[in-house]
Coordinates of N, CA, C and O in Angstrom, one line a residue:
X6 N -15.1 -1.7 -2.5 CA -14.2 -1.6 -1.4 C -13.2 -2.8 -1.6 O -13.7 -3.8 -2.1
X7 N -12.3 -2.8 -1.3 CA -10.9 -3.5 -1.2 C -11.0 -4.2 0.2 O -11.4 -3.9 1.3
X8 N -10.0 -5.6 -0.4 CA -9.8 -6.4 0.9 C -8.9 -5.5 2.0 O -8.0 -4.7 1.6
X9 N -9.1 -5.8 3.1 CA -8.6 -5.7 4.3 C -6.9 -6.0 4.2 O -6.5 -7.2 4.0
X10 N -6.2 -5.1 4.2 CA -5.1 -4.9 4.8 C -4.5 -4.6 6.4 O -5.0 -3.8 7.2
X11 N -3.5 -5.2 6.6 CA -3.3 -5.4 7.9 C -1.9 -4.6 8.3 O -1.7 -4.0 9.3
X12 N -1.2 -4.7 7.4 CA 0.1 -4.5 7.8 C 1.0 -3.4 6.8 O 0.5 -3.4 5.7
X13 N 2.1 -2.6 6.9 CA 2.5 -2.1 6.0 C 2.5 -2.8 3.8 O 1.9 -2.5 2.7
X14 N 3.3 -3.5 4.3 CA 3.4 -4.4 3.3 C 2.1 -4.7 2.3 O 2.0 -4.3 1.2
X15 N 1.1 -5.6 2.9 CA -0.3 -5.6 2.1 C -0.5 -4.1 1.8 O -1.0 -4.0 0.7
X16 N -0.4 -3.0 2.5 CA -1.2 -2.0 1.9 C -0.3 -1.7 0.6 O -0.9 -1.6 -0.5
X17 N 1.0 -1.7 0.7 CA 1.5 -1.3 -0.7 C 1.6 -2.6 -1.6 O 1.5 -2.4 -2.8
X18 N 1.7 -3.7 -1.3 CA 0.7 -4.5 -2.8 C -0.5 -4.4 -3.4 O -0.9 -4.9 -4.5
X19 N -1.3 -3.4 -2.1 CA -2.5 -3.4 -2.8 C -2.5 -2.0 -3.8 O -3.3 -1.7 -4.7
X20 N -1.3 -1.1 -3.3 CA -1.6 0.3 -4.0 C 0.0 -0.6 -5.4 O 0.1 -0.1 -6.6
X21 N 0.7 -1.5 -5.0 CA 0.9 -1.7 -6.7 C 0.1 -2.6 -7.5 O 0.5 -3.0 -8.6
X22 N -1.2 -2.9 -7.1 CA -2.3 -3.3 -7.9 C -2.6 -2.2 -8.7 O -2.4 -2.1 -9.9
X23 N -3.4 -1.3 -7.7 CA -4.0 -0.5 -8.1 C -3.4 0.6 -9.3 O -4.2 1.0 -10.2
X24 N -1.9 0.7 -9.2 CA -1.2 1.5 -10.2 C -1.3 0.8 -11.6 O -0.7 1.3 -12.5
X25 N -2.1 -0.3 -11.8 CA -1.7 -1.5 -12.6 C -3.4 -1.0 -13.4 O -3.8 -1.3 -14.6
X26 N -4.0 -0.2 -12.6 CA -5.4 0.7 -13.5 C -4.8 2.5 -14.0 O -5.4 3.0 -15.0
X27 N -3.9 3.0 -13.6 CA -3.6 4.1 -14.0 C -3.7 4.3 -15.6 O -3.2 3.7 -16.5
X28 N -4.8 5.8 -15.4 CA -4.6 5.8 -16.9 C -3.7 7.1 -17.3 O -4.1 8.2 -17.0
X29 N -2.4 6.8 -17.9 CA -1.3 7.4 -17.7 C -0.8 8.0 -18.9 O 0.2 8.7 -18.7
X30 N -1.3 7.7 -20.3 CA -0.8 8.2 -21.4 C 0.0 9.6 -21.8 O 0.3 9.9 -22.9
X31 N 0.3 10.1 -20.8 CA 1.2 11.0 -21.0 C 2.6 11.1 -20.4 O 3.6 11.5 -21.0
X32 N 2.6 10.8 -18.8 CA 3.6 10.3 -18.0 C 4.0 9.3 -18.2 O 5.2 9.3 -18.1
X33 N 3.7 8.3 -18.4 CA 3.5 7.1 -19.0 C 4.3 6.1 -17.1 O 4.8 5.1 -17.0
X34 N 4.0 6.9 -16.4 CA 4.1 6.6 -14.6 C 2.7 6.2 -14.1 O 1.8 7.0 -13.8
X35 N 2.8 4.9 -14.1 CA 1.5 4.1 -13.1 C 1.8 4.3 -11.9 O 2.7 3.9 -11.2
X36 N 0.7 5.1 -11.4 CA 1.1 5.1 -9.5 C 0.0 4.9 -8.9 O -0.7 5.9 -8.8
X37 N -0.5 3.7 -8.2 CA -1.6 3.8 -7.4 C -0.7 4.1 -5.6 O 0.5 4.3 -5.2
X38 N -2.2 4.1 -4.9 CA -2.1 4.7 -3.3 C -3.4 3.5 -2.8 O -4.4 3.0 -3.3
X39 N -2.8 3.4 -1.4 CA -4.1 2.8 -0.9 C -4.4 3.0 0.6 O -3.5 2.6 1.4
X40 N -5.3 3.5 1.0 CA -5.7 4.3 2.0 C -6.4 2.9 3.7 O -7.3 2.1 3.6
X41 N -5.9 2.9 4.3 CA -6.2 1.9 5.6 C -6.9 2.7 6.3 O -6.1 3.6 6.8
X42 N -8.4 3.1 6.7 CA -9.5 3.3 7.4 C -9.6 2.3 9.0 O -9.3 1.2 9.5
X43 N -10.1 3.7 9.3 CA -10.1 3.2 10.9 C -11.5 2.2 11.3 O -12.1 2.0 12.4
X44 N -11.9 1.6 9.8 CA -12.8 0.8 10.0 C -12.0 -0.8 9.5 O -12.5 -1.8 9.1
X45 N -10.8 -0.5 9.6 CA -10.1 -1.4 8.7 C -9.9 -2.0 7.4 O -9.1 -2.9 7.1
X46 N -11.2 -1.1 6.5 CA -10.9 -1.4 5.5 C -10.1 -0.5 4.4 O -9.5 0.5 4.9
X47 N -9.9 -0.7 3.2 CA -9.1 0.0 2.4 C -9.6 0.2 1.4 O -10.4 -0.6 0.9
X48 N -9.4 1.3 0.9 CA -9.6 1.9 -0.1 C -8.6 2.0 -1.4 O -7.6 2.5 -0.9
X49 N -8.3 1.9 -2.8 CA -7.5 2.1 -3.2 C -8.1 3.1 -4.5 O -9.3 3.2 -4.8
X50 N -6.9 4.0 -5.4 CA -6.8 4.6 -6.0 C -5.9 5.0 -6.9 O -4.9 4.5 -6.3
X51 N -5.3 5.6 -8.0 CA -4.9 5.1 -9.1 C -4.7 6.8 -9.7 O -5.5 7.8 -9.3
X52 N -3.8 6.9 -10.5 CA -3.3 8.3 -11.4 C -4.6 8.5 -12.5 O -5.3 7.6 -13.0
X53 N -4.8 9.6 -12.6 CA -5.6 9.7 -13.8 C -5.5 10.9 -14.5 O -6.0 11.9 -14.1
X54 N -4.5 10.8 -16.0 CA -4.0 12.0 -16.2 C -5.2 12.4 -17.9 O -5.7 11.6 -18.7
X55 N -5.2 13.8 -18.1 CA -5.8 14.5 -18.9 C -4.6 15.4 -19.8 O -3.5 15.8 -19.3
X56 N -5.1 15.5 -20.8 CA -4.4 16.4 -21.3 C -4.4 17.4 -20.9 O -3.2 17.6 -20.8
X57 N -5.3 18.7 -20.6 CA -5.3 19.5 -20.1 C -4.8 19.2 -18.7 O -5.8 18.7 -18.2
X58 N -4.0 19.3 -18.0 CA -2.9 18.6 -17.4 C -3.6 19.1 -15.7 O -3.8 18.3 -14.8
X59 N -3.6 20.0 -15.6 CA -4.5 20.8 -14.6 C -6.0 19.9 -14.2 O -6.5 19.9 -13.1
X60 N -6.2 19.4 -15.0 CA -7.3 18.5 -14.7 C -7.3 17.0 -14.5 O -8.3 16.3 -14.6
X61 N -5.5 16.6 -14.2 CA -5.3 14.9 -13.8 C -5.4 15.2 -12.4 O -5.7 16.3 -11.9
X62 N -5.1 14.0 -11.8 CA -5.1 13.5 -10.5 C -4.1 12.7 -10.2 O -3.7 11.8 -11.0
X63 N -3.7 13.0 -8.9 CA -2.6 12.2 -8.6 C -3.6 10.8 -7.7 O -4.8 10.9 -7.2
X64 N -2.9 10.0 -7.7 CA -3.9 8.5 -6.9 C -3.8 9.1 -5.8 O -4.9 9.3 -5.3
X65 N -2.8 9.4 -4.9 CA -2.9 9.9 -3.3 C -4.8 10.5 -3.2 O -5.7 10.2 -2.4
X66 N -4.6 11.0 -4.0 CA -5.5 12.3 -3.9 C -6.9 11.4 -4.4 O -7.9 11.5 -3.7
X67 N -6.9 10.5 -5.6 CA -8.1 9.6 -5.6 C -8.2 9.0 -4.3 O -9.0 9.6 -3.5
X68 N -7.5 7.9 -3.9 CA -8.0 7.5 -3.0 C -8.4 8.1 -1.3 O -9.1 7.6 -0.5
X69 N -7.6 9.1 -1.2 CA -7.9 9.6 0.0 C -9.4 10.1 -0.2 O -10.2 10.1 0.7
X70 N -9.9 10.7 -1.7 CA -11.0 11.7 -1.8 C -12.0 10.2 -1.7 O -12.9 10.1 -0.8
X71 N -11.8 9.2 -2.5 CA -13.0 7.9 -2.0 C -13.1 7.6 -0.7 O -14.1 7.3 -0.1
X72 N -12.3 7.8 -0.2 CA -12.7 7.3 1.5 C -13.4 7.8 1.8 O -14.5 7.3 1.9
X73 N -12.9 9.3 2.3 CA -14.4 10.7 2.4 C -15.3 10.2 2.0 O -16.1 9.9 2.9
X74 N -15.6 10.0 0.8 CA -17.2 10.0 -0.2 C -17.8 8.6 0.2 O -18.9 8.3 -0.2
X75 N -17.1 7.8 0.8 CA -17.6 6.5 1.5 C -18.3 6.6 3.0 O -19.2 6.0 3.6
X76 N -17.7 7.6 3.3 CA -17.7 8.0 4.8 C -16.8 7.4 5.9 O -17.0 7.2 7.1
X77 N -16.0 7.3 5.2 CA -14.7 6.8 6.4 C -13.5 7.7 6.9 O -13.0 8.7 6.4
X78 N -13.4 7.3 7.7 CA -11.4 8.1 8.3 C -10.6 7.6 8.1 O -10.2 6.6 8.7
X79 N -9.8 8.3 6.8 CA -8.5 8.4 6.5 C -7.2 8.0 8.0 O -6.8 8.8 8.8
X80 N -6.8 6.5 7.8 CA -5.7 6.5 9.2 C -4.4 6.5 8.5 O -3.7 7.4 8.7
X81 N -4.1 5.5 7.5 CA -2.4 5.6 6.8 C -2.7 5.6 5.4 O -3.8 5.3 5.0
X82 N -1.6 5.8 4.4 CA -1.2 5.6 3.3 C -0.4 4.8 2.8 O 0.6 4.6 3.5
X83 N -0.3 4.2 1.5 CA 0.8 3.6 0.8 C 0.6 4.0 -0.4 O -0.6 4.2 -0.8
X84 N 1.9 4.4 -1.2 CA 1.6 5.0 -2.2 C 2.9 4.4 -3.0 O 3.9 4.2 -2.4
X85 N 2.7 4.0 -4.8 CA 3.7 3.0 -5.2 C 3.7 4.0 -6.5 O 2.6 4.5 -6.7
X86 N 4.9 4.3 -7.4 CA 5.0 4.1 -8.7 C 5.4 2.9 -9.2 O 6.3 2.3 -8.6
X87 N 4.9 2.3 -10.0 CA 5.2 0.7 -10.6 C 6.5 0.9 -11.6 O 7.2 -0.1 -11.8
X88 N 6.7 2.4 -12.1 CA 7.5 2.4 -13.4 C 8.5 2.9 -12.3 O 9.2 2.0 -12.3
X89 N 8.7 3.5 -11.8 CA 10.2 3.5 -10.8 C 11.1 3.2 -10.9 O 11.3 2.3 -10.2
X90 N 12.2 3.7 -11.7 CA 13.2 2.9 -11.9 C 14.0 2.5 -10.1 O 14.0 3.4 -9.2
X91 N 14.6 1.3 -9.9 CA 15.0 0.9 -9.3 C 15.8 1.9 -7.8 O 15.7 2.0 -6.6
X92 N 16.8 2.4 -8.9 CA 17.8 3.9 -8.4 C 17.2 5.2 -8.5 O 17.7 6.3 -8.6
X93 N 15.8 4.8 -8.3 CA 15.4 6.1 -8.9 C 16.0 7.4 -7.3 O 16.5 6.8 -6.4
X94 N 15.9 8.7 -7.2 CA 16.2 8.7 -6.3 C 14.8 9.1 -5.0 O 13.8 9.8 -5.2
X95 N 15.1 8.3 -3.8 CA 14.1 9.2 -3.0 C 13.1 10.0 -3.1 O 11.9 9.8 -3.0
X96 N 13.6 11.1 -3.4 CA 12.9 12.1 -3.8 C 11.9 12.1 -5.1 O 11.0 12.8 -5.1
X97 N 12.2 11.3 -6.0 CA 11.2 11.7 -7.2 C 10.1 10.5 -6.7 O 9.3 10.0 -7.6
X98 N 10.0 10.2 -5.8 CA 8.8 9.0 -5.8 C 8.3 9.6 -4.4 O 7.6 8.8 -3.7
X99 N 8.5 10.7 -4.0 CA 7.6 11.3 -3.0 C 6.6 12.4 -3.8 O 6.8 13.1 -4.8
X100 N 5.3 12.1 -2.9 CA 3.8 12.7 -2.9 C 4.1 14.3 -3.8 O 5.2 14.7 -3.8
X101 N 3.1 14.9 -4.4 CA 3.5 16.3 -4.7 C 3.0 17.2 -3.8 O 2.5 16.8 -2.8
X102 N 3.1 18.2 -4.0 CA 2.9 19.4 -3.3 C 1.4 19.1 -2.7 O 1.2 18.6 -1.6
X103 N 0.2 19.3 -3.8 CA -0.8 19.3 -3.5 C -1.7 18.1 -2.9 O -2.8 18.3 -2.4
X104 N -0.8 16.9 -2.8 CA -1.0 15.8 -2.2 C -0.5 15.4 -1.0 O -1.0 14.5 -0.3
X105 N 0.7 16.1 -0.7 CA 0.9 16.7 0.7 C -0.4 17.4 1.8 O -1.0 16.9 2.8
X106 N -0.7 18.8 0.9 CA -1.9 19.5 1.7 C -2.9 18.9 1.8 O -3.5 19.3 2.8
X107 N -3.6 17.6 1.0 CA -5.0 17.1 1.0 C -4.6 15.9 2.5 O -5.3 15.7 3.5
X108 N -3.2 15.4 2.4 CA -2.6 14.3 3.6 C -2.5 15.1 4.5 O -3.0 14.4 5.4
X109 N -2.2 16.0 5.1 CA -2.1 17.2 6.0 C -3.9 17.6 6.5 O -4.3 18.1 7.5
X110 N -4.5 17.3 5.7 CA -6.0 17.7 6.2 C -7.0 16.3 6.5 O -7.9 16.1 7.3
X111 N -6.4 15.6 5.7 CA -7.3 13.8 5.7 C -6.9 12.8 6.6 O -7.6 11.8 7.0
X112 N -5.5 13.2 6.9 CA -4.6 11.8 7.8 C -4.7 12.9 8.8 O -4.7 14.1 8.7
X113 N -4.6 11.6 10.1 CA -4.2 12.2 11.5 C -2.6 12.4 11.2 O -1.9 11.8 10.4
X114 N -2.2 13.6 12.3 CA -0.9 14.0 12.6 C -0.3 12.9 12.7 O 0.8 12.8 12.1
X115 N -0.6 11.8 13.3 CA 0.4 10.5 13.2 C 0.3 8.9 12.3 O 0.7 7.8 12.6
X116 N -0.3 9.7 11.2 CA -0.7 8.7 10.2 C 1.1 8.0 9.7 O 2.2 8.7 9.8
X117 N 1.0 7.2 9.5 CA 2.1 6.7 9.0 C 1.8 6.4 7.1 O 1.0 5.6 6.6
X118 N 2.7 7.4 6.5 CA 2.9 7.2 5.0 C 3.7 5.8 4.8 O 4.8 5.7 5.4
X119 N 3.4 4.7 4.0 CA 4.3 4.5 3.2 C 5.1 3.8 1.8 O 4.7 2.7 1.4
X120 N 6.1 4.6 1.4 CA 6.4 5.1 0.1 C 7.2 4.1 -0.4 O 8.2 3.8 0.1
X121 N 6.4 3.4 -1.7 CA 7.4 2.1 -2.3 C 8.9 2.3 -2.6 O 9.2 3.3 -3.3
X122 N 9.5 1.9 -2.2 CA 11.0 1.9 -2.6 C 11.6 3.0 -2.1 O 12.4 3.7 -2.8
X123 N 11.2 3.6 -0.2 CA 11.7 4.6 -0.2 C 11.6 3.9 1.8 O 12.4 3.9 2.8
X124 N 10.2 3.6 1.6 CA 10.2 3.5 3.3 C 8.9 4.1 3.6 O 8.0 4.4 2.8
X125 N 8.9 4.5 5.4 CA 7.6 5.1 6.6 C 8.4 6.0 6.5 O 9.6 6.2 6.4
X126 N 7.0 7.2 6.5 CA 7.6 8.4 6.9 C 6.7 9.0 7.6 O 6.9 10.1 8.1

C-alpha cells in the first residue's frame, strides 16, 4: 500500500511514480494511475503491455482492480503519462474506452478524475 495522499497534486506524483514501473516495451508510453480510497489510503498502478496486445493493461485499470482485491472503495483518480509530450493534445492523454467503463462502475458518480497535463474532470 502507498503513502497517503491528500490532495489532487500528491495523488498525481504518486501516479508519475508509479509510471516510472510501467513495463512498456512496445508503446514505449509509461503511464501509471493512482487511486484515493475512502479509507484514505492509495493505491497505485502502472501500464503493463504484452505482445499479444489484447492481453496488456492499461494502469487505470491496475490500480482501480488492486483496490477491489484489497477491499477498498474506489473515491478519485489520477492518472499520468510520463512520455507526454508537453503539446501533446488533451485528448490523447485521456483514459481509453475500456477504462472509462471499469471508472463508470468503480468510482462514485462524483469521483473527481485527474488527468496529468490536462486537469479535473
Amino acid at each position: 500500500m502507498a503513502p497517503v495522499a491528500n490532495n489532487a497534486e500528491s495523488l498525481l506524483v504518486q501516479a508519475r511514480q508509479a509510471a516510472k514501473r510501467a513495463h512498456c516495451p512496445y508503446s514505449n508510453f509509461h503511464v501509471g494511475a493512482a487511486v484515493r480510497c475512502d479509507d484514505g489510503s492509495v493505491i497505485d498502478g502502472c501500464n503493463v503491455e504484452n505482445a499479444s496486445y489484447g492481453l496488456s493493461i492499461c494502469a487505470e485499470r491496475v490500480a482501480l482492480f488492486a483496490a477491489i482485491t484489497q477491499g477498498k472503495r474506489p473515491l478519485e483518480l489520477a492518472v499520468s503519462c510520463v512520455d507526454a509530450q508537453t503539446d501533446a493534445a488533451p485528448g490523447s492523454r485521456m483514459p481509453c474506452g475500456a477504462c472509462r467503463q471499469v471508472m463508470q462502475e468503480l468510482l462514485p458518480a462524483d469521483a473527481k478524475i485527474h488527468i496529468d497535463g490536462v486537469g479535473h474532470q
